[in-house]
């Protein structure tokens, strides 16, 4: 039985809270939880604690919310907990060297990819977008670089052909906590061995932005289909069209598949529109849109949308491409 470690946990969203729950359920002791300051949320813009803070308070765990760690008083507060290790999961704040060196065993991070592939802010989404066959979580010893620390352990999972970022997130949220606890058990017994990353194999998962969610029909249908799955639940792939009132309609694309196109038609041209789907020519092959969401509406099968808005999708007409 490994000796219990005294742990400081730092994180913010639900993904991090799942890992905190895994530690709460383990034999290790959570001495404090760190998270960002409460932020306005909802229509009333009421200050709302993040998922990690809510879970910590529910278990009577001390919560610290420093703006950053530049103030020596915040550094001293963290040191006063005499933690063996600090676990960081989607925290959102950079840790200076003085913090990385404070816990006896340093700081470890749970990252949602098989490092060194997909360092950075959006590893789950970029893995789906790239068509990777496999991903996972990496538990690494943190250093001053961005996801560059030595790797202590990995846990892998397959990416299915219909995987969305939402479904892959769920897989990793189940995979990560067990991998974290097992890694901490090894660290407690002095059996953990960290492997340096090969920087030559590294690539970077850039943060998503709304502009790239607008489908660019010049791209191949295969790539666009992956983007549609990668951008769920945010920023959601979109098509833009001008309606009969000359108003711009931003329509979210929930589901599509790749079909044979007509290379004689310009990318963005609607080849056909019926209850089976709306087929749009792409740079290579075509994309059949099967589930869409009009502004202010729920996601619907294309057949239902065509019943009320068939004039938006006339064969031979173009759909607006990327701005």
Coordinates of C-alpha atoms in Angstrom, one line a residue:
X1 CA 0.0 0.0 0.0
X2 CA 1.6 3.3 -1.1
X3 CA 2.1 6.0 1.6
X4 CA -0.5 8.8 1.3
X5 CA 0.8 12.0 -0.3
X6 CA -0.2 15.5 0.7
X7 CA -1.4 17.0 -2.5
X8 CA -2.2 20.6 -3.7
X9 CA -4.6 20.4 -6.6
X10 CA -4.9 23.2 -9.2
X11 CA -7.5 23.2 -11.9
X12 CA -10.6 24.9 -13.3
X13 CA -13.2 23.1 -15.5
X14 CA -15.2 19.9 -15.3
X15 CA -12.3 17.9 -16.8
X16 CA -10.1 19.0 -13.8
X17 CA -12.9 18.3 -11.3
X18 CA -13.2 14.7 -12.5
X19 CA -9.5 14.3 -11.6
X20 CA -10.0 16.0 -8.3
X21 CA -12.8 13.6 -7.5
X22 CA -10.5 10.7 -8.3
X23 CA -7.9 12.0 -5.8
X24 CA -10.6 12.6 -3.2
X25 CA -11.6 8.9 -3.6
X26 CA -8.0 7.7 -3.3
X27 CA -5.9 7.3 -0.2
X28 CA -4.0 10.5 -0.8
X29 CA -4.8 13.7 1.1
X30 CA -5.9 16.9 -0.6
X31 CA -4.5 19.8 1.6
X32 CA -5.6 22.6 -0.7
X33 CA -7.2 23.4 -4.0
X34 CA -6.1 26.2 -6.3
X35 CA -8.4 27.7 -9.0
X36 CA -8.9 31.0 -10.8
X37 CA -11.0 33.8 -9.4
X38 CA -14.8 33.5 -9.8
X39 CA -16.1 34.8 -13.1
X40 CA -19.4 36.3 -14.2
X41 CA -21.7 33.7 -15.8
X42 CA -25.2 33.3 -17.1
X43 CA -27.7 36.1 -18.1
X44 CA -27.4 37.8 -14.7
X45 CA -23.5 37.8 -15.0
X46 CA -23.4 36.5 -11.4
X47 CA -20.0 35.6 -10.0
X48 CA -19.8 31.9 -10.3
X49 CA -17.2 29.5 -8.9
X50 CA -15.6 27.0 -11.3
X51 CA -16.3 23.3 -11.2
X52 CA -13.1 22.6 -9.2
X53 CA -14.0 25.1 -6.5
X54 CA -17.5 23.8 -6.2
X55 CA -16.3 20.3 -5.7
X56 CA -13.6 21.4 -3.2
X57 CA -16.1 23.4 -1.1
X58 CA -18.5 20.4 -1.1
X59 CA -15.7 18.4 0.5
X60 CA -14.5 21.1 2.9
X61 CA -11.2 21.5 1.2
X62 CA -9.3 24.8 1.6
X63 CA -9.5 26.9 -1.6
X64 CA -7.0 29.5 -2.8
X65 CA -7.6 31.8 -5.7
X66 CA -4.5 33.9 -6.3
X67 CA -4.5 36.2 -9.4
X68 CA -1.1 34.9 -10.2
X69 CA 2.0 33.8 -8.2
X70 CA 4.1 36.9 -8.5
X71 CA 3.2 38.1 -5.0
X72 CA 5.6 36.6 -2.4
X73 CA 2.6 36.2 0.0
X74 CA 0.9 33.9 -2.5
X75 CA 4.1 31.9 -2.8
X76 CA 4.5 31.7 1.0
X77 CA 0.8 30.6 1.3
X78 CA 1.4 27.7 -1.1
X79 CA 4.6 26.7 0.7
X80 CA 2.8 26.7 4.1
X81 CA 0.7 23.7 3.1
X82 CA 3.9 21.6 3.0
X83 CA 2.6 19.5 0.1
X84 CA 4.5 16.5 -1.3
X85 CA 3.3 17.2 -4.8
X86 CA 1.1 19.7 -6.7
X87 CA -1.2 18.2 -9.3
X88 CA -2.2 20.6 -12.2
X89 CA -5.1 19.8 -14.6
X90 CA -6.4 22.6 -16.9
X91 CA -5.6 25.3 -14.4
X92 CA -5.1 28.2 -16.8
X93 CA -2.3 30.0 -14.9
X94 CA 1.5 29.7 -15.6
X95 CA 3.5 28.4 -12.7
X96 CA 6.8 30.2 -12.1
X97 CA 9.9 28.2 -11.2
X98 CA 9.5 29.1 -7.5
X99 CA 6.2 27.3 -7.4
X100 CA 7.3 24.3 -9.5
X101 CA 10.1 23.8 -7.0
X102 CA 8.1 24.2 -3.8
X103 CA 6.4 20.8 -3.3
X104 CA 8.8 18.0 -2.3
X105 CA 8.1 16.0 -5.5
X106 CA 7.5 19.1 -7.6
X107 CA 4.4 19.6 -9.8
X108 CA 2.8 17.1 -12.2
X109 CA 0.3 17.8 -15.0
X110 CA -2.3 15.7 -16.7
X111 CA -2.4 16.6 -20.4
X112 CA -5.0 15.3 -22.8
X113 CA -2.7 13.9 -25.5
X114 CA 0.1 11.4 -26.0
X115 CA 3.0 13.8 -25.6
X116 CA 5.0 15.1 -27.3
X117 CA 2.2 15.1 -29.9
X118 CA -0.3 18.0 -29.4
X119 CA 1.3 20.2 -26.8
X120 CA -0.8 23.3 -26.1
X121 CA -4.3 24.4 -25.5
X122 CA -6.6 22.2 -27.7
X123 CA -5.1 18.7 -27.8
X124 CA -8.4 16.9 -27.9
X125 CA -9.9 18.9 -30.7
X126 CA -6.7 18.9 -32.8
X127 CA -6.3 15.1 -32.5
X128 CA -9.8 14.7 -34.0
X129 CA -9.3 17.3 -36.6
X130 CA -6.0 15.7 -37.8
X131 CA -7.6 12.2 -38.0
X132 CA -5.4 10.6 -35.4
X133 CA -6.2 7.0 -34.7
X134 CA -5.2 7.1 -31.1
X135 CA -4.7 9.6 -28.2
X136 CA -4.7 9.5 -24.4
X137 CA -3.4 11.3 -21.4
X138 CA 0.1 12.0 -20.3
X139 CA 1.1 12.5 -16.7
X140 CA 4.3 14.6 -16.8
X141 CA 6.7 16.3 -14.4
X142 CA 6.2 20.1 -15.0
X143 CA 9.0 22.4 -16.0
X144 CA 9.1 26.0 -17.2
X145 CA 8.2 25.1 -20.8
X146 CA 4.7 24.6 -22.3
X147 CA 3.9 20.9 -21.9
X148 CA 7.6 20.1 -22.3
X149 CA 8.2 18.2 -19.0
X150 CA 9.4 14.6 -18.7
X151 CA 6.7 12.0 -19.1
X152 CA 6.0 9.8 -16.0
X153 CA 3.2 7.7 -17.5
X154 CA 0.6 7.5 -20.3
X155 CA -2.8 6.0 -20.8
X156 CA -4.1 5.4 -24.4
X157 CA -7.4 5.2 -26.1
X158 CA -8.6 4.8 -29.7
X159 CA -10.3 7.6 -31.6
X160 CA -13.3 6.2 -33.5
X161 CA -14.2 7.2 -37.0
X162 CA -17.3 9.1 -35.8
X163 CA -15.5 10.6 -32.7
X164 CA -16.4 14.2 -31.7
X165 CA -14.4 16.3 -29.3
X166 CA -17.2 15.9 -26.9
X167 CA -17.1 12.1 -27.0
X168 CA -13.3 12.0 -26.8
X169 CA -13.4 14.4 -23.9
X170 CA -15.6 11.9 -22.0
X171 CA -13.2 9.1 -22.8
X172 CA -10.2 11.0 -21.5
X173 CA -12.1 12.3 -18.4
X174 CA -12.6 8.6 -17.5
X175 CA -9.1 7.5 -18.4
X176 CA -7.2 10.3 -16.7
X177 CA -8.1 10.1 -13.0
X178 CA -7.1 6.4 -12.7
X179 CA -3.9 7.0 -14.5
X180 CA -3.2 10.0 -12.2
X181 CA -3.8 8.0 -9.0
X182 CA -1.6 5.1 -10.3
X183 CA 1.1 7.6 -11.1
X184 CA 1.0 9.2 -7.7
X185 CA 1.1 5.8 -6.1
X186 CA 4.4 5.1 -8.0
X187 CA 5.8 8.5 -7.0
X188 CA 4.9 7.8 -3.3
X189 CA 6.9 4.6 -3.4
X190 CA 9.8 6.1 -5.3
X191 CA 9.2 3.9 -8.3
X192 CA 8.2 6.5 -10.8
X193 CA 10.6 7.0 -13.8
X194 CA 10.3 10.1 -16.0
X195 CA 11.2 9.9 -19.7
X196 CA 12.3 13.1 -21.4
X197 CA 10.2 14.2 -24.4
X198 CA 11.7 14.0 -27.9
X199 CA 11.2 17.6 -29.1
X200 CA 11.7 16.5 -32.7
X201 CA 8.3 14.6 -32.5
X202 CA 6.4 17.6 -30.9
X203 CA 3.7 19.6 -32.5
X204 CA 1.4 22.3 -31.2
X205 CA -2.4 22.3 -30.6
X206 CA -3.3 25.9 -31.2
X207 CA -6.3 27.3 -29.3
X208 CA -9.5 27.2 -31.4
X209 CA -11.1 30.4 -32.7
X210 CA -14.5 31.2 -34.1
X211 CA -13.2 32.1 -37.6
X212 CA -11.9 28.7 -38.4
X213 CA -15.3 27.2 -37.7
X214 CA -16.7 28.6 -40.9
X215 CA -16.3 25.8 -43.4
X216 CA -13.9 26.6 -46.3
X217 CA -15.2 24.6 -49.3
X218 CA -11.8 24.9 -51.1
X219 CA -10.6 22.2 -48.6
X220 CA -11.2 18.5 -49.2
X221 CA -14.4 16.9 -47.9
X222 CA -12.4 14.5 -45.8
X223 CA -10.8 17.3 -43.8
X224 CA -14.0 19.3 -43.5
X225 CA -15.8 16.2 -42.1
X226 CA -13.1 15.9 -39.4
X227 CA -13.4 19.6 -38.6
X228 CA -17.2 19.2 -38.1
X229 CA -16.5 16.5 -35.5
X230 CA -13.6 18.4 -33.9
X231 CA -15.4 21.6 -33.4
X232 CA -18.2 20.1 -31.2
X233 CA -19.1 21.4 -28.7
X234 CA -17.2 24.7 -29.5
X235 CA -17.0 26.7 -31.7
X236 CA -19.2 24.4 -33.9
X237 CA -18.6 24.2 -37.6
X238 CA -20.8 26.6 -39.6
X239 CA -22.1 27.4 -43.0
X240 CA -23.1 30.9 -43.9
X241 CA -25.8 31.7 -46.5
X242 CA -27.8 34.8 -47.5
X243 CA -31.6 34.2 -47.2
X244 CA -34.5 35.6 -49.2
X245 CA -34.4 38.8 -47.1
X246 CA -30.7 39.3 -47.8
X247 CA -29.9 38.5 -44.2
X248 CA -26.9 36.4 -43.2
X249 CA -27.8 33.0 -41.7
X250 CA -25.2 31.2 -39.6
X251 CA -26.1 27.5 -39.6
X252 CA -24.3 25.0 -37.3
X253 CA -23.3 21.7 -38.9
X254 CA -23.8 18.8 -36.5
X255 CA -23.2 15.9 -38.9
X256 CA -21.9 15.2 -42.4
X257 CA -20.2 12.5 -44.4
X258 CA -18.0 12.3 -47.4
X259 CA -19.5 11.4 -50.8
X260 CA -18.3 11.5 -54.5
X261 CA -18.6 15.0 -55.9
X262 CA -18.6 16.7 -59.3
X263 CA -15.2 18.2 -60.0
X264 CA -16.7 20.3 -62.8
X265 CA -18.6 22.4 -60.2
X266 CA -17.0 25.1 -58.2
X267 CA -16.3 24.4 -54.5
X268 CA -19.3 25.5 -52.4
X269 CA -21.9 24.6 -55.0
X270 CA -24.9 22.7 -53.8
X271 CA -25.1 19.6 -56.0
X272 CA -28.4 18.3 -54.6
X273 CA -30.7 18.7 -51.6
X274 CA -33.2 16.1 -50.6
X275 CA -34.2 14.2 -47.4
X276 CA -31.0 12.1 -47.6
X277 CA -28.9 15.3 -47.2
X278 CA -27.5 18.4 -48.8
X279 CA -24.5 17.6 -51.0
X280 CA -21.9 20.4 -51.4
X281 CA -18.9 20.3 -53.7
X282 CA -15.6 20.7 -51.9
X283 CA -12.0 21.1 -53.1
X284 CA -11.9 17.3 -53.4
X285 CA -15.0 15.1 -53.2
X286 CA -18.2 16.4 -51.7
X287 CA -19.7 16.8 -48.2
X288 CA -23.3 15.5 -47.5
X289 CA -24.8 17.5 -44.7
X290 CA -27.3 15.5 -42.7
X291 CA -27.9 17.3 -39.5
X292 CA -28.0 21.1 -39.1
X293 CA -29.1 23.8 -36.6
X294 CA -30.6 27.0 -37.8
X295 CA -30.3 30.2 -35.6
X296 CA -32.6 30.0 -32.7
X297 CA -33.6 26.4 -33.5
X298 CA -32.8 22.9 -32.2
X299 CA -30.5 20.6 -34.3
X300 CA -32.6 18.9 -36.9
X301 CA -32.3 16.3 -39.7
X302 CA -31.9 17.9 -43.1
X303 CA -35.2 16.5 -44.2
X304 CA -37.0 18.6 -41.5
X305 CA -35.1 21.7 -42.4
X306 CA -35.9 21.3 -46.1
X307 CA -39.6 21.1 -45.2
X308 CA -39.5 24.7 -44.1
X309 CA -36.4 26.2 -45.7
X310 CA -35.9 24.4 -49.0
X311 CA -35.3 27.8 -50.7
X312 CA -32.0 28.2 -48.7
X313 CA -30.6 25.1 -50.3
X314 CA -31.4 25.1 -54.1
X315 CA -29.3 22.8 -56.2
X316 CA -26.8 24.7 -58.3
X317 CA -26.5 27.7 -55.9
X318 CA -23.4 28.5 -53.8
X319 CA -23.1 28.4 -50.1
X320 CA -20.9 31.1 -48.7
X321 CA -17.4 29.9 -48.1
X322 CA -14.9 31.1 -45.5
X323 CA -15.0 34.9 -45.0

